[in-house]
PDB file of C-alpha atoms in Angstrom:
ATOM      1  CA  UNK A 265      -9.348  11.641 -20.834  1.00  0.00           C
ATOM      2  CA  UNK A 266     -10.415  11.197 -17.172  1.00  0.00           C
ATOM      3  CA  UNK A 267     -12.275  14.510 -17.218  1.00  0.00           C
ATOM      4  CA  UNK A 268     -14.247  13.245 -20.235  1.00  0.00           C
ATOM      5  CA  UNK A 269     -15.060  10.001 -18.408  1.00  0.00           C
ATOM      6  CA  UNK A 270     -16.277  11.966 -15.388  1.00  0.00           C
ATOM      7  CA  UNK A 271     -18.476  14.102 -17.620  1.00  0.00           C
ATOM      8  CA  UNK A 272     -19.903  11.035 -19.351  1.00  0.00           C
ATOM      9  CA  UNK A 273     -20.592   9.399 -15.968  1.00  0.00           C
ATOM     10  CA  UNK A 274     -22.518  12.518 -14.969  1.00  0.00           C
ATOM     11  CA  UNK A 275     -24.682  11.773 -18.014  1.00  0.00           C
ATOM     12  CA  UNK A 276     -25.148   8.207 -16.662  1.00  0.00           C
ATOM     13  CA  UNK A 277     -23.039   6.614 -19.405  1.00  0.00           C
ATOM     14  CA  UNK A 278     -22.535   2.959 -18.371  1.00  0.00           C
ATOM     15  CA  UNK A 279     -19.554   2.471 -20.692  1.00  0.00           C
ATOM     16  CA  UNK A 280     -17.781   5.416 -19.066  1.00  0.00           C
ATOM     17  CA  UNK A 281     -18.367   3.829 -15.654  1.00  0.00           C
ATOM     18  CA  UNK A 282     -16.874   0.576 -16.902  1.00  0.00           C
ATOM     19  CA  UNK A 283     -13.878   2.392 -18.385  1.00  0.00           C
ATOM     20  CA  UNK A 284     -13.254   4.329 -15.160  1.00  0.00           C
ATOM     21  CA  UNK A 285     -13.538   1.094 -13.206  1.00  0.00           C
ATOM     22  CA  UNK A 286     -10.982  -0.638 -15.447  1.00  0.00           C
ATOM     23  CA  UNK A 287      -8.670   2.353 -15.255  1.00  0.00           C
ATOM     24  CA  UNK A 288      -8.537   2.480 -11.444  1.00  0.00           C
ATOM     25  CA  UNK A 289      -9.593  -0.929 -10.105  1.00  0.00           C
ATOM     26  CA  UNK A 290      -6.054  -2.162  -9.409  1.00  0.00           C
ATOM     27  CA  UNK A 291      -4.914   1.003  -7.681  1.00  0.00           C
ATOM     28  CA  UNK A 292      -8.060   1.268  -5.563  1.00  0.00           C
ATOM     29  CA  UNK A 293      -7.903  -2.458  -4.774  1.00  0.00           C
ATOM     30  CA  UNK A 294      -4.469  -1.978  -3.242  1.00  0.00           C
ATOM     31  CA  UNK A 295      -5.840   0.825  -1.058  1.00  0.00           C
ATOM     32  CA  UNK A 296      -8.687  -1.439   0.005  1.00  0.00           C
ATOM     33  CA  UNK A 297      -6.435  -4.400   0.836  1.00  0.00           C
ATOM     34  CA  UNK A 298      -4.259  -2.198   3.050  1.00  0.00           C
ATOM     35  CA  UNK A 299      -7.248  -1.796   5.364  1.00  0.00           C
ATOM     36  CA  UNK A 300      -9.238  -4.995   4.835  1.00  0.00           C
ATOM     37  CA  UNK A 301      -6.931  -8.015   4.490  1.00  0.00           C
ATOM     38  CA  UNK A 302      -9.717 -10.551   3.862  1.00  0.00           C
ATOM     39  CA  UNK A 303     -10.129 -10.953   0.096  1.00  0.00           C
ATOM     40  CA  UNK A 304     -13.904 -11.456   0.166  1.00  0.00           C
ATOM     41  CA  UNK A 305     -14.469  -8.508   2.499  1.00  0.00           C
ATOM     42  CA  UNK A 306     -12.096  -6.314   0.486  1.00  0.00           C
ATOM     43  CA  UNK A 307     -14.000  -7.102  -2.719  1.00  0.00           C
ATOM     44  CA  UNK A 308     -17.271  -6.107  -1.032  1.00  0.00           C
ATOM     45  CA  UNK A 309     -15.757  -2.868   0.250  1.00  0.00           C
ATOM     46  CA  UNK A 310     -14.308  -2.085  -3.177  1.00  0.00           C
ATOM     47  CA  UNK A 311     -17.675  -2.721  -4.827  1.00  0.00           C
ATOM     48  CA  UNK A 312     -19.409  -0.415  -2.334  1.00  0.00           C
ATOM     49  CA  UNK A 313     -16.695   2.177  -2.901  1.00  0.00           C
ATOM     50  CA  UNK A 314     -17.267   2.221  -6.652  1.00  0.00           C
ATOM     51  CA  UNK A 315     -21.010   2.539  -6.129  1.00  0.00           C
ATOM     52  CA  UNK A 316     -20.361   5.510  -3.851  1.00  0.00           C
ATOM     53  CA  UNK A 317     -17.892   7.023  -6.334  1.00  0.00           C
ATOM     54  CA  UNK A 318     -20.331   6.703  -9.241  1.00  0.00           C
ATOM     55  CA  UNK A 319     -23.257   8.130  -7.273  1.00  0.00           C
ATOM     56  CA  UNK A 320     -21.143  11.009  -5.915  1.00  0.00           C
ATOM     57  CA  UNK A 321     -19.519  12.065  -9.199  1.00  0.00           C
ATOM     58  CA  UNK A 322     -22.424  14.375 -10.164  1.00  0.00           C
ATOM     59  CA  UNK A 323     -21.681  16.527  -7.101  1.00  0.00           C
ATOM     60  CA  UNK A 324     -17.886  16.180  -7.271  1.00  0.00           C
ATOM     61  CA  UNK A 325     -16.063  19.247  -8.552  1.00  0.00           C
ATOM     62  CA  UNK A 326     -13.473  17.878 -10.970  1.00  0.00           C
ATOM     63  CA  UNK A 327     -10.228  19.888 -10.943  1.00  0.00           C
ATOM     64  CA  UNK A 328      -7.631  17.494 -12.305  1.00  0.00           C
ATOM     65  CA  UNK A 329      -6.816  13.810 -12.435  1.00  0.00           C
ATOM     66  CA  UNK A 330      -4.590  13.734  -9.351  1.00  0.00           C
ATOM     67  CA  UNK A 331      -7.247  15.419  -7.190  1.00  0.00           C
ATOM     68  CA  UNK A 332      -9.853  13.034  -8.560  1.00  0.00           C
ATOM     69  CA  UNK A 333      -7.656  10.012  -7.840  1.00  0.00           C
ATOM     70  CA  UNK A 334      -6.975  11.276  -4.287  1.00  0.00           C
ATOM     71  CA  UNK A 335     -10.727  11.704  -3.753  1.00  0.00           C
ATOM     72  CA  UNK A 336     -11.429   8.152  -4.944  1.00  0.00           C
ATOM     73  CA  UNK A 337      -8.719   6.780  -2.630  1.00  0.00           C
ATOM     74  CA  UNK A 338     -10.291   8.694   0.248  1.00  0.00           C
ATOM     75  CA  UNK A 339     -13.697   7.189  -0.582  1.00  0.00           C
ATOM     76  CA  UNK A 340     -12.182   3.680  -0.531  1.00  0.00           C
ATOM     77  CA  UNK A 341     -10.338   4.304   2.758  1.00  0.00           C
ATOM     78  CA  UNK A 342     -13.493   5.710   4.369  1.00  0.00           C
ATOM     79  CA  UNK A 343     -15.580   2.775   3.152  1.00  0.00           C
ATOM     80  CA  UNK A 344     -12.995   0.320   4.512  1.00  0.00           C
ATOM     81  CA  UNK A 345     -12.958   2.043   7.898  1.00  0.00           C
ATOM     82  CA  UNK A 346     -16.761   2.120   8.003  1.00  0.00           C
ATOM     83  CA  UNK A 347     -16.831  -1.592   7.171  1.00  0.00           C
ATOM     84  CA  UNK A 348     -14.395  -2.385   9.979  1.00  0.00           C
ATOM     85  CA  UNK A 349     -16.298  -0.225  12.460  1.00  0.00           C
ATOM     86  CA  UNK A 350     -19.570  -1.925  11.532  1.00  0.00           C
ATOM     87  CA  UNK A 351     -17.993  -5.338  11.957  1.00  0.00           C
ATOM     88  CA  UNK A 352     -16.391  -4.192  15.225  1.00  0.00           C
ATOM     89  CA  UNK A 353     -12.989  -5.197  13.870  1.00  0.00           C
ATOM     90  CA  UNK A 354     -11.360  -1.878  14.621  1.00  0.00           C
ATOM     91  CA  UNK A 355      -9.628  -2.275  17.966  1.00  0.00           C
ATOM     92  CA  UNK A 356      -7.110   0.095  19.489  1.00  0.00           C
ATOM     93  CA  UNK A 357      -4.778  -0.741  22.311  1.00  0.00           C
ATOM     94  CA  UNK A 358      -2.575   1.696  24.123  1.00  0.00           C
ATOM     95  CA  UNK A 359       0.212  -0.812  24.437  1.00  0.00           C
ATOM     96  CA  UNK A 360       1.062  -4.194  23.031  1.00  0.00           C
ATOM     97  CA  UNK A 361       3.371  -6.505  24.972  1.00  0.00           C
ATOM     98  CA  UNK A 362       4.833  -7.859  21.762  1.00  0.00           C
ATOM     99  CA  UNK A 363       5.779  -4.351  20.667  1.00  0.00           C
ATOM    100  CA  UNK A 364       7.253  -3.575  24.082  1.00  0.00           C
ATOM    101  CA  UNK A 365       9.585  -6.529  23.789  1.00  0.00           C
ATOM    102  CA  UNK A 366      11.059  -5.258  20.532  1.00  0.00           C
ATOM    103  CA  UNK A 367      14.576  -3.953  20.924  1.00  0.00           C
ATOM    104  CA  UNK A 368      15.461  -0.506  19.652  1.00  0.00           C
ATOM    105  CA  UNK A 369      18.004  -2.123  17.309  1.00  0.00           C
ATOM    106  CA  UNK A 370      15.090  -3.234  15.110  1.00  0.00           C
ATOM    107  CA  UNK A 371      14.055   0.379  14.589  1.00  0.00           C
ATOM    108  CA  UNK A 372      15.488   0.698  11.058  1.00  0.00           C
ATOM    109  CA  UNK A 373      15.097  -2.536   9.142  1.00  0.00           C
ATOM    110  CA  UNK A 374      16.569  -3.188   5.718  1.00  0.00           C
ATOM    111  CA  UNK A 375      13.491  -3.047   3.500  1.00  0.00           C
ATOM    112  CA  UNK A 376      15.608  -3.397   0.348  1.00  0.00           C
ATOM    113  CA  UNK A 377      15.743  -7.156   0.883  1.00  0.00           C
ATOM    114  CA  UNK A 378      11.993  -7.765   0.885  1.00  0.00           C
ATOM    115  CA  UNK A 379       9.508  -7.466  -1.948  1.00  0.00           C
ATOM    116  CA  UNK A 380       6.573  -5.036  -1.987  1.00  0.00           C
ATOM    117  CA  UNK A 381       4.252  -8.057  -1.702  1.00  0.00           C
ATOM    118  CA  UNK A 382       6.084  -9.271   1.413  1.00  0.00           C
ATOM    119  CA  UNK A 383       5.879  -5.799   2.933  1.00  0.00           C
ATOM    120  CA  UNK A 384       2.160  -5.631   2.147  1.00  0.00           C
ATOM    121  CA  UNK A 385       1.674  -9.032   3.791  1.00  0.00           C
ATOM    122  CA  UNK A 386       3.543  -7.937   6.928  1.00  0.00           C
ATOM    123  CA  UNK A 387       1.441  -4.769   7.150  1.00  0.00           C
ATOM    124  CA  UNK A 388      -1.776  -6.760   6.691  1.00  0.00           C
ATOM    125  CA  UNK A 389      -0.793  -8.954   9.666  1.00  0.00           C
ATOM    126  CA  UNK A 390      -0.455  -6.011  12.055  1.00  0.00           C
ATOM    127  CA  UNK A 391      -3.156  -5.625  14.722  1.00  0.00           C
ATOM    128  CA  UNK A 392      -6.120  -3.646  13.379  1.00  0.00           C
ATOM    129  CA  UNK A 393      -5.453  -0.360  15.174  1.00  0.00           C
ATOM    130  CA  UNK A 394      -1.781  -0.384  14.259  1.00  0.00           C
ATOM    131  CA  UNK A 395      -2.571  -1.155  10.613  1.00  0.00           C
ATOM    132  CA  UNK A 396      -5.258   1.517  10.299  1.00  0.00           C
ATOM    133  CA  UNK A 397      -3.147   4.293  11.783  1.00  0.00           C
ATOM    134  CA  UNK A 398      -0.038   3.267   9.835  1.00  0.00           C
ATOM    135  CA  UNK A 399      -1.984   3.259   6.565  1.00  0.00           C
ATOM    136  CA  UNK A 400      -3.665   6.587   7.224  1.00  0.00           C
ATOM    137  CA  UNK A 401      -0.474   8.269   8.378  1.00  0.00           C
ATOM    138  CA  UNK A 402       2.043   6.817   5.915  1.00  0.00           C
ATOM    139  CA  UNK A 403       0.015   6.144   2.772  1.00  0.00           C
ATOM    140  CA  UNK A 404      -2.814   8.671   3.019  1.00  0.00           C
ATOM    141  CA  UNK A 405      -0.684  11.427   4.628  1.00  0.00           C
ATOM    142  CA  UNK A 406      -3.202  12.161   7.388  1.00  0.00           C
ATOM    143  CA  UNK A 407      -2.077  13.980  10.522  1.00  0.00           C
ATOM    144  CA  UNK A 408      -2.642  12.483  13.972  1.00  0.00           C
ATOM    145  CA  UNK A 409      -5.373  15.073  14.488  1.00  0.00           C
ATOM    146  CA  UNK A 410      -7.146  13.963  11.296  1.00  0.00           C
ATOM    147  CA  UNK A 411      -6.732  10.283  12.173  1.00  0.00           C
ATOM    148  CA  UNK A 412      -8.088  10.866  15.673  1.00  0.00           C
ATOM    149  CA  UNK A 413     -11.117  12.658  14.281  1.00  0.00           C
ATOM    150  CA  UNK A 414     -11.745  10.032  11.605  1.00  0.00           C
ATOM    151  CA  UNK A 415     -11.411   7.062  13.949  1.00  0.00           C
ATOM    152  CA  UNK A 416     -12.924   8.602  17.071  1.00  0.00           C
ATOM    153  CA  UNK A 417      -9.756   8.237  19.152  1.00  0.00           C
ATOM    154  CA  UNK A 418      -7.352  10.606  20.918  1.00  0.00           C
ATOM    155  CA  UNK A 419      -4.403  12.089  19.049  1.00  0.00           C
ATOM    156  CA  UNK A 420      -2.102  10.439  21.592  1.00  0.00           C
ATOM    157  CA  UNK A 421      -3.683   7.062  20.809  1.00  0.00           C
ATOM    158  CA  UNK A 422      -3.034   7.640  17.107  1.00  0.00           C
ATOM    159  CA  UNK A 423       0.594   8.529  17.835  1.00  0.00           C
ATOM    160  CA  UNK A 424       1.125   5.499  20.069  1.00  0.00           C
ATOM    161  CA  UNK A 425      -0.523   3.163  17.534  1.00  0.00           C
ATOM    162  CA  UNK A 426       1.866   4.462  14.869  1.00  0.00           C
ATOM    163  CA  UNK A 427       4.876   4.120  17.173  1.00  0.00           C
ATOM    164  CA  UNK A 428       4.072   0.507  18.062  1.00  0.00           C
ATOM    165  CA  UNK A 429       3.108  -0.331  14.473  1.00  0.00           C
ATOM    166  CA  UNK A 430       6.505   0.845  13.259  1.00  0.00           C
ATOM    167  CA  UNK A 431       8.315  -1.083  15.984  1.00  0.00           C
ATOM    168  CA  UNK A 432       6.424  -4.292  15.349  1.00  0.00           C
ATOM    169  CA  UNK A 433       6.725  -3.967  11.582  1.00  0.00           C
ATOM    170  CA  UNK A 434      10.473  -3.325  11.895  1.00  0.00           C
ATOM    171  CA  UNK A 435      10.880  -6.465  13.994  1.00  0.00           C
ATOM    172  CA  UNK A 436       8.912  -8.562  11.534  1.00  0.00           C
ATOM    173  CA  UNK A 437      10.940  -7.217   8.598  1.00  0.00           C
ATOM    174  CA  UNK A 438      14.184  -8.083  10.415  1.00  0.00           C
ATOM    175  CA  UNK A 439      12.854 -11.553  11.235  1.00  0.00           C
ATOM    176  CA  UNK A 440      11.875 -12.119   7.603  1.00  0.00           C
ATOM    177  CA  UNK A 441      15.226 -10.970   6.238  1.00  0.00           C
ATOM    178  CA  UNK A 442      17.043 -13.241   8.714  1.00  0.00           C
ATOM    179  CA  UNK A 443      14.812 -16.144   7.684  1.00  0.00           C
ATOM    180  CA  UNK A 444      15.563 -15.514   3.992  1.00  0.00           C
ATOM    181  CA  UNK A 445      19.353 -15.639   4.532  1.00  0.00           C
TER     182      UNK A 445
END
């Protein structure tokens, strides 16, 4: 079915574009919101991503649905990162005092007691650099080398951003679960 949609889009079929949009808008929206927490900005990035997807499909070599879906997610992530770079919202810090104050006991929080929406909210509240690296590493399965290349940072900066992101996120999860008790 998806391969047929891709072929119809190559023929500039507007209905096929609409069908592909409807099929993937929710999934690609969640990718977008992981990087761009502002709803208005995320909608703009998602719109630009679909434009890029539709204009790039003629040169995309379709293999299977999972490869196609991964490619679309990569387009959305790249568009979100480009948006943040252009808005100068992508800041990286080597160390965050808040993260330094987190005790090692918070390292493995109980995520069973929070909803996916609550977890998404906590991730969206992380500092930009932490959030970007965490998303790329955990959700997109990028290596620190790939992240460094994509974001124009050192591999060690990527690793430290992930380390502090995990620590801060763990603390916030523990705080939320305590609050809910």
